[in-house]
Coordinates of N, CA and C in Angstrom, one line a residue:
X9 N 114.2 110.4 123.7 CA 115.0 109.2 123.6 C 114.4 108.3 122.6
X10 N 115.1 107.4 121.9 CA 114.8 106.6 120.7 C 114.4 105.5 121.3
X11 N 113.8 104.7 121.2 CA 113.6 103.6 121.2 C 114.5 102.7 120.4
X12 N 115.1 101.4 121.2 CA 116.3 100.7 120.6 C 115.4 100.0 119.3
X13 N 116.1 99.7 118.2 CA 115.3 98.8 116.9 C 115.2 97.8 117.2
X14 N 114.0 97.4 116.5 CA 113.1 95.8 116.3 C 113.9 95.3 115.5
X15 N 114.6 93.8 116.2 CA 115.3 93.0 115.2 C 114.6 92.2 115.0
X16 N 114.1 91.2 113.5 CA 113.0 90.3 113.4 C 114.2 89.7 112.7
X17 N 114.1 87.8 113.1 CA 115.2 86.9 112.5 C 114.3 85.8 112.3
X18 N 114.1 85.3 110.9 CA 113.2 84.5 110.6 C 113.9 83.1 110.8
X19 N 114.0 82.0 111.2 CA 114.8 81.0 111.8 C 114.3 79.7 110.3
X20 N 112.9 79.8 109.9 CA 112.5 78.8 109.1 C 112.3 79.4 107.9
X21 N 112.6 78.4 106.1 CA 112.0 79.2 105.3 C 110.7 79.0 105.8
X22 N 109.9 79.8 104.6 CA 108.5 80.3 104.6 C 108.0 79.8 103.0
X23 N 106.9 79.2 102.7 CA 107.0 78.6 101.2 C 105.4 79.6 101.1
X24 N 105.2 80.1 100.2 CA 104.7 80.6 99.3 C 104.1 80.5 98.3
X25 N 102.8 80.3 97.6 CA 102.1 79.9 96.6 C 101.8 81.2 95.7
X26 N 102.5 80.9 94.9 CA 102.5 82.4 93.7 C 101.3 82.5 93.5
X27 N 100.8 83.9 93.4 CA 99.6 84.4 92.7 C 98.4 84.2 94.1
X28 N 98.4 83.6 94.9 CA 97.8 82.7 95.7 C 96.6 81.9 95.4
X29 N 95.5 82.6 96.0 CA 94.5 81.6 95.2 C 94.2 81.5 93.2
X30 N 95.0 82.8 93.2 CA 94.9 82.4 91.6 C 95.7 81.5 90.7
X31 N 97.0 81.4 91.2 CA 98.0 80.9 90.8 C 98.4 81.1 89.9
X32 N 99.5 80.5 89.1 CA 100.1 80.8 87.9 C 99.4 80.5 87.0
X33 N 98.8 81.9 86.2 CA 98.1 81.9 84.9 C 97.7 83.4 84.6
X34 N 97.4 83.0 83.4 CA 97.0 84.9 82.7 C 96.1 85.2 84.0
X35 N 96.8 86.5 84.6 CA 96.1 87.7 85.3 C 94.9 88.2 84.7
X36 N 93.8 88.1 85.6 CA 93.0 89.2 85.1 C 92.9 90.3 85.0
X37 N 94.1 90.7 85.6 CA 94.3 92.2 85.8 C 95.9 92.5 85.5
X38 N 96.2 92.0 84.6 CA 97.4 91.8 83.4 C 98.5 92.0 84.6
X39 N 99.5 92.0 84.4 CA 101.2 92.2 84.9 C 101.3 92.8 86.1
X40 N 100.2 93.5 86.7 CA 100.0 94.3 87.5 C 99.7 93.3 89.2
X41 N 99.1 92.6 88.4 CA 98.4 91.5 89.5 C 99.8 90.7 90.2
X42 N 101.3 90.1 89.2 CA 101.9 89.2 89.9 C 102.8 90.2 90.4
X43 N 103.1 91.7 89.7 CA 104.2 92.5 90.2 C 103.2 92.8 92.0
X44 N 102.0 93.1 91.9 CA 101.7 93.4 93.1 C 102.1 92.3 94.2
X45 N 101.5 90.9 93.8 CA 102.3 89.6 94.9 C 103.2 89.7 95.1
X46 N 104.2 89.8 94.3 CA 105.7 90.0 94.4 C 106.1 91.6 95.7
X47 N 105.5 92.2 95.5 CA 105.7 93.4 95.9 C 105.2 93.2 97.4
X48 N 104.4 92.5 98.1 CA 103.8 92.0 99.3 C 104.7 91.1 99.9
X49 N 105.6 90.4 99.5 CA 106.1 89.4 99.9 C 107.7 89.5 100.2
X50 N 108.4 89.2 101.3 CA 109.7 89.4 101.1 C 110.6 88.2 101.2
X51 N 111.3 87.6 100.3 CA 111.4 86.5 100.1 C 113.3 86.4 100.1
X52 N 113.4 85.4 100.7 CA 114.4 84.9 101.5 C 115.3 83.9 101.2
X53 N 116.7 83.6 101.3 CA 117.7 82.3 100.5 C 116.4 81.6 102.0
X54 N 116.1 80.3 101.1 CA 115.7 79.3 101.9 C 114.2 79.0 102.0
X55 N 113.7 80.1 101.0 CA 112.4 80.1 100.8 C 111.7 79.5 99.6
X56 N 110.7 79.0 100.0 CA 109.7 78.1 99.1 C 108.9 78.9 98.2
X57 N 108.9 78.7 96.9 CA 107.6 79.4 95.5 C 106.8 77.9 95.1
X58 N 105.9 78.0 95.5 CA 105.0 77.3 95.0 C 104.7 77.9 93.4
X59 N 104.8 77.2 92.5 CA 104.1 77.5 91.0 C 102.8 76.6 90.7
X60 N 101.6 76.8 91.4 CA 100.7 76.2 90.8 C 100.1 76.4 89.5
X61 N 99.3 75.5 88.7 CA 99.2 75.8 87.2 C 98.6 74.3 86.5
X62 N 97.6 74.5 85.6 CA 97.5 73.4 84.6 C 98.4 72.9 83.9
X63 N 99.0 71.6 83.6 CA 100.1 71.3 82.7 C 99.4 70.8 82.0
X64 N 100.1 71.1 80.2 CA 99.2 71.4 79.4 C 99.2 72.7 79.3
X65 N 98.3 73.6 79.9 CA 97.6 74.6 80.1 C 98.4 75.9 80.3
X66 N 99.3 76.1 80.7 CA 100.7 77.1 81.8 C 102.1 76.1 81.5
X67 N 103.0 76.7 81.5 CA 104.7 76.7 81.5 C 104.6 77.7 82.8
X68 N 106.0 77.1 83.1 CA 107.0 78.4 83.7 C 108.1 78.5 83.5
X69 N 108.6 79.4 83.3 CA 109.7 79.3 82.5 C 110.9 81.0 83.1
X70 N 111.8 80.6 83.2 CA 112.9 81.6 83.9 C 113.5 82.4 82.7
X71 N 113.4 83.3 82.3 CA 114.5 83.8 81.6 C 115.0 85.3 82.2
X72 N 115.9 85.6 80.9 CA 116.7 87.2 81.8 C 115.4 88.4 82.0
X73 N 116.2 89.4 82.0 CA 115.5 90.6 82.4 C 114.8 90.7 81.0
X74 N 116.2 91.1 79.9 CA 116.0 91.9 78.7 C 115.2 90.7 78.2
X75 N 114.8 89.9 78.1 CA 113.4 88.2 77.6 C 112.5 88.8 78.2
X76 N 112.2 89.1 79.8 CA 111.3 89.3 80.1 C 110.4 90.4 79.8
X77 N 111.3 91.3 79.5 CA 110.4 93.2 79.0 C 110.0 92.9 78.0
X78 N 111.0 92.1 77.1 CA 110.2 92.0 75.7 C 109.2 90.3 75.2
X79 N 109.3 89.9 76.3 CA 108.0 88.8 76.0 C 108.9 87.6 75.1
X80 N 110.0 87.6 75.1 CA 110.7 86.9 74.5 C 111.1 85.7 75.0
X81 N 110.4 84.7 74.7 CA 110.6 83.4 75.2 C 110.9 82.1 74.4
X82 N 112.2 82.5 73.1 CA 112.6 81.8 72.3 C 113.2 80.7 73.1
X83 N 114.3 81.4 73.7 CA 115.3 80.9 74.2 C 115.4 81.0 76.2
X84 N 114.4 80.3 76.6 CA 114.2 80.6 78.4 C 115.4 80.0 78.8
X85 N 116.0 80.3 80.0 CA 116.9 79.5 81.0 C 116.4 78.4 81.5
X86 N 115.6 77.9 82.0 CA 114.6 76.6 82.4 C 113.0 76.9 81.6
X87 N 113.0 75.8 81.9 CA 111.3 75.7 81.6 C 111.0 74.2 82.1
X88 N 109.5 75.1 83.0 CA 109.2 73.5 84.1 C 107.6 73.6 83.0
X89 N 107.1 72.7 83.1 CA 106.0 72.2 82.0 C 105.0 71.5 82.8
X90 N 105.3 71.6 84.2 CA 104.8 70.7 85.5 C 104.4 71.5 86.8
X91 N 103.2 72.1 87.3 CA 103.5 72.6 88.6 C 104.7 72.2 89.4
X92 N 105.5 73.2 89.5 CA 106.5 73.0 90.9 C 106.8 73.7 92.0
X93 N 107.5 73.5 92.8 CA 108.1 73.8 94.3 C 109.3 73.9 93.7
X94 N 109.8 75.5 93.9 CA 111.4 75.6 94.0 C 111.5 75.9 95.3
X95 N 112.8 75.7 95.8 CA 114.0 76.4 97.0 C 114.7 77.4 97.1
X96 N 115.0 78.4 96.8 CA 116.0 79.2 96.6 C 116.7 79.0 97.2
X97 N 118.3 78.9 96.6 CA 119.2 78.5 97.7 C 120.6 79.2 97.4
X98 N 120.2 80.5 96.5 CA 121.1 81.7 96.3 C 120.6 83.3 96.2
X99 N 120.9 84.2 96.6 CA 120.1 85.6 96.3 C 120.4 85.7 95.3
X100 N 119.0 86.5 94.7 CA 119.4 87.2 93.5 C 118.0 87.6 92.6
X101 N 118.0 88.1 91.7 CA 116.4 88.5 91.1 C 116.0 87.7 90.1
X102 N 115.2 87.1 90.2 CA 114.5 86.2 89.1 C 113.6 86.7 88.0
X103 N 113.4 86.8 87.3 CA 112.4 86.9 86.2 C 111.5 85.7 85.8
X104 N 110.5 85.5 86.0 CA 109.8 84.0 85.1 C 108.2 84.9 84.4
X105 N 108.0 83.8 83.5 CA 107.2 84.0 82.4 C 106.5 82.3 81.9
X106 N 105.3 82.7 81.3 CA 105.3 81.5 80.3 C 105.8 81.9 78.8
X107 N 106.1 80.6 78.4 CA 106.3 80.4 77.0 C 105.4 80.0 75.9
X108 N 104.2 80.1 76.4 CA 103.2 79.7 75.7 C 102.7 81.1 74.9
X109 N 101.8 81.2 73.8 CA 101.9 82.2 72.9 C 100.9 83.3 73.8
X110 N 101.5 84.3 73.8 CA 100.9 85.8 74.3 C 100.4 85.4 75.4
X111 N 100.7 85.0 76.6 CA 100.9 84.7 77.8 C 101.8 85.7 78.2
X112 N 102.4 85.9 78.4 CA 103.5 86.9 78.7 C 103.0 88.4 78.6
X113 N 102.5 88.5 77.1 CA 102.3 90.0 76.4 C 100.8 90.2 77.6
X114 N 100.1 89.1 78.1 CA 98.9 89.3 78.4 C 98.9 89.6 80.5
X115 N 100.3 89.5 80.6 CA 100.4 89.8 81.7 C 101.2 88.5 82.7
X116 N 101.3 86.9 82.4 CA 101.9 86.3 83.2 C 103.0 86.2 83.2
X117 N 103.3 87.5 83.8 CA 105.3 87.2 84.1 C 105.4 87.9 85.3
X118 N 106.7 88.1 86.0 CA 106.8 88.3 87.4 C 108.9 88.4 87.7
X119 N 108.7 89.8 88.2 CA 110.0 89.9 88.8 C 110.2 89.5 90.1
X120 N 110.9 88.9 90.7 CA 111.1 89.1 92.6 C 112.7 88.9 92.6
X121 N 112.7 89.1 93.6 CA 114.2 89.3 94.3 C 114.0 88.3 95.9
X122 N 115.1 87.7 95.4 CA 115.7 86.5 97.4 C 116.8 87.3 97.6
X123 N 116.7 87.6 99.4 CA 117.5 88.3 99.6 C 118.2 87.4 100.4
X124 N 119.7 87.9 100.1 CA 120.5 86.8 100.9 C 120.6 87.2 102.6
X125 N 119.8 88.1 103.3 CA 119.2 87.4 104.9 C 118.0 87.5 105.1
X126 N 118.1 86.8 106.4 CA 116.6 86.9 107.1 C 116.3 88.0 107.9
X127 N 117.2 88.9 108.2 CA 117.3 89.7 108.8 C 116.5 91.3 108.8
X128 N 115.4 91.7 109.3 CA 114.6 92.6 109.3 C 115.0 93.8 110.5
X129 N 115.2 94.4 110.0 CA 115.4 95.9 111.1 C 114.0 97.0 111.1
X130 N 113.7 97.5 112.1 CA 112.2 97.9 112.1 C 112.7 99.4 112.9
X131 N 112.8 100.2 112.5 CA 113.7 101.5 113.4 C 112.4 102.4 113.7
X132 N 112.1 102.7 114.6 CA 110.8 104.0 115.5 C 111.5 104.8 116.6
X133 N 111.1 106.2 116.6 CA 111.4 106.8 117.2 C 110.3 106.9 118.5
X134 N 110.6 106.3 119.8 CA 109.4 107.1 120.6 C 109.8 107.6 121.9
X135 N 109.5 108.2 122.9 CA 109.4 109.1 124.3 C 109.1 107.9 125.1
X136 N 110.1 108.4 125.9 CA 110.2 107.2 127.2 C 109.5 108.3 128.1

C-alpha cells in the first residue's frame, strides 16, 4: 500500500541572501559557486533576494539569457549600483550579472527560476 503524498504549502515568502555569507561578488570558485546557491534553493512568487555587495565595488545587473552566456553587459535590463532587496512578484527565470569589466567572464553571474507556487509534493512509497 502507498503511502498518501506529503503536501508542503509555504504560507510566508522566505527572503534569501545570495551567495550567503559570501555575497554578491567574484566567486572564488568561478560560476560554479552562484549556479550551486541557486541550485539549493527553491524560490517562490513572493520571495525575497537579498543582493549584498560593495557599491562602488559590485553592480547587479539583470539581463537576457543570450547577455548572460556571453558576458555581455552593453546593454542590461536594470542595473542596481546599490545593495538591494528584490520581491518577486511574477514567475519566471532570471539571469543577473555584474557590469563591471570581467566580472561576469570571472564567474559573477547567476541563473534561478520563481516558481509561480508554493506548492511542494513529496511522493514515497511505504508498507502499512
Amino acid at each position: 500500500m502507498a503511502a498518501p503524498s506529503l503536501v508542503l504549502n509555504r504560507t510566508e515568502a522566505a527572503e534569501y541572501v545570495v551567495g550567503d555569507d559570501l555575497g554578491w561578488t567574484i566567486p572564488p570558485d568561478g560560476a560554479a559557486t552562484y549556479a550551486s546557491w541557486a541550485s539549493k534553493h527553491t524560490l517562490v512568487v513572493g520571495d525575497i533576494l537579498v543582493f549584498k555587495f560593495e557599491a562602488g565595488e559590485q553592480d547587479l545587473a539583470f539581463v537576457t539569457k543570450e547577455d548572460l552566456g556571453s558576458c555581455d553587459t552593453a546593454d542590461p535590463l536594470h542595473v542596481f549600483e546599490k545593495p538591494t532587496t528584490i520581491k518577486f512578484l511574477g514567475a519566471d527565470t532570471f539571469y543577473v550579472t555584474s557590469t563591471l569589466a570581467g566580472h561576469c567572464s570571472k564567474g559573477q553571474k547567476m541563473t534561478f527560476d520563481i516558481s509561480p507556487s508554493s506548492t511542494f509534493f513529496n511522493q514515497s512509497k511505504s508498507k502499512c
